[in-house]
Tab-separated table of C-alpha atoms in Angstrom:
chain	number	residue	atom	x	y	z
B	1085	MET	CA	-5.402	-3.287	-7.528
B	1086	ARG	CA	-3.632	-0.004	-8.160
B	1087	VAL	CA	-1.038	0.920	-5.504
B	1088	LEU	CA	0.299	4.470	-5.074
B	1089	PHE	CA	3.496	5.178	-3.150
B	1090	PHE	CA	4.185	8.525	-1.513
B	1091	ALA	CA	7.266	10.236	-0.061
B	1092	GLN	CA	9.670	7.745	1.619
B	1093	ALA	CA	7.532	4.817	0.443
B	1094	ARG	CA	8.058	5.975	-3.137
B	1095	LEU	CA	11.816	6.067	-2.559
B	1096	ALA	CA	11.857	2.623	-0.897
B	1097	ALA	CA	9.722	1.020	-3.643
B	1098	GLY	CA	11.598	2.825	-6.427
B	1099	ILE	CA	8.333	3.605	-8.221
B	1100	HIS	CA	5.368	5.926	-7.705
B	1101	GLU	CA	2.654	3.466	-8.631
B	1102	GLU	CA	1.985	-0.044	-9.855
B	1103	VAL	CA	-0.854	-2.413	-10.593
B	1104	LEU	CA	-0.883	-5.707	-8.724
B	1105	PRO	CA	-2.046	-8.269	-11.285
B	1106	GLU	CA	-2.529	-11.038	-8.718
B	1107	ALA	CA	-4.774	-8.902	-6.489
B	1108	SER	CA	-7.624	-10.532	-4.620
B	1109	LEU	CA	-9.765	-9.730	-1.618
B	1110	CYS	CA	-7.320	-9.431	1.280
B	1111	SER	CA	-6.691	-7.937	4.709
B	1112	SER	CA	-4.168	-5.173	5.243
B	1113	GLU	CA	-1.769	-7.763	6.694
B	1114	GLU	CA	-2.047	-9.915	3.561
B	1115	PHE	CA	-1.599	-6.815	1.395
B	1116	TRP	CA	1.579	-5.845	3.257
B	1117	ASN	CA	2.930	-9.371	2.949
B	1118	ARG	CA	2.397	-9.305	-0.842
B	1119	LEU	CA	3.863	-5.799	-1.108
B	1120	LEU	CA	7.005	-6.677	0.853
B	1121	VAL	CA	7.717	-9.598	-1.452
B	1122	ARG	CA	7.759	-7.162	-4.357
B	1123	HIS	CA	9.489	-4.293	-2.498
B	1124	PRO	CA	11.528	-5.529	0.493
B	1125	ASP	CA	12.885	-2.049	1.254
B	1126	LEU	CA	9.396	-1.025	2.386
B	1127	ALA	CA	9.845	-3.233	5.476
B	1128	LYS	CA	11.614	-0.431	7.325
B	1129	LEU	CA	8.523	1.801	6.845
B	1130	ARG	CA	5.771	-0.699	7.463
B	1131	ALA	CA	5.286	0.170	11.129
B	1132	VAL	CA	4.788	3.896	10.408
B	1133	CYS	CA	2.883	3.835	7.131
B	1134	ARG	CA	-0.886	4.047	6.830
B	1135	LEU	CA	-2.950	2.651	4.030
B	1136	ALA	CA	-5.740	4.548	2.342
B	1137	ARG	CA	-8.365	2.729	0.275
B	1138	ASN	CA	-10.025	4.776	-2.449
B	1139	GLY	CA	-9.101	8.067	-0.770
B	1140	LYS	CA	-10.012	7.146	2.797
B	1141	PHE	CA	-7.818	5.710	5.538
B	1142	LEU	CA	-8.243	1.987	5.957
B	1143	ALA	CA	-10.212	1.095	9.092
B	1144	ALA	CA	-9.288	-1.842	11.291
B	1145	GLY	CA	-10.598	-5.080	9.842
B	1146	GLU	CA	-11.556	-3.524	6.513
B	1147	LYS	CA	-10.742	-5.656	3.469
B	1148	LEU	CA	-9.021	-4.516	0.279
B	1149	HIS	CA	-10.682	-5.434	-3.013
B	1150	PRO	CA	-9.006	-6.117	-6.388
B	1151	GLU	CA	-10.542	-3.007	-7.936
B	1152	ASP	CA	-9.372	-0.679	-5.129
B	1153	GLU	CA	-6.765	2.050	-5.314
B	1154	VAL	CA	-4.479	1.747	-2.290
B	1155	ALA	CA	-2.149	4.531	-1.181
B	1156	VAL	CA	0.889	3.754	1.004
B	1157	LEU	CA	1.318	6.856	3.147
B	1158	PRO	CA	4.333	7.372	5.425
B	1159	PRO	CA	4.130	10.101	8.088
B	1160	VAL	CA	4.824	13.600	6.814
B	1161	SER	CA	6.106	16.721	8.434
B	1162	GLY	CA	5.415	20.231	7.400
B	1163	GLY	CA	7.153	23.511	7.772
């Protein structure tokens, strides 16, 4: 599973992307639990971040697959 980090999530994780070698079919909750073990500083953003799976926002109850690309997207503001 390829994970992309954007904006504040990139800063909290300290990287812009990574591949999770132990990836398996999982819920968004399970994904977050795995991610927070690797990047504990993301915990402060978890409540406001959305996940996108292969370019589309993750729907409630939708599973993540090992071959997916998952984006961690914090809220953004424009100007």
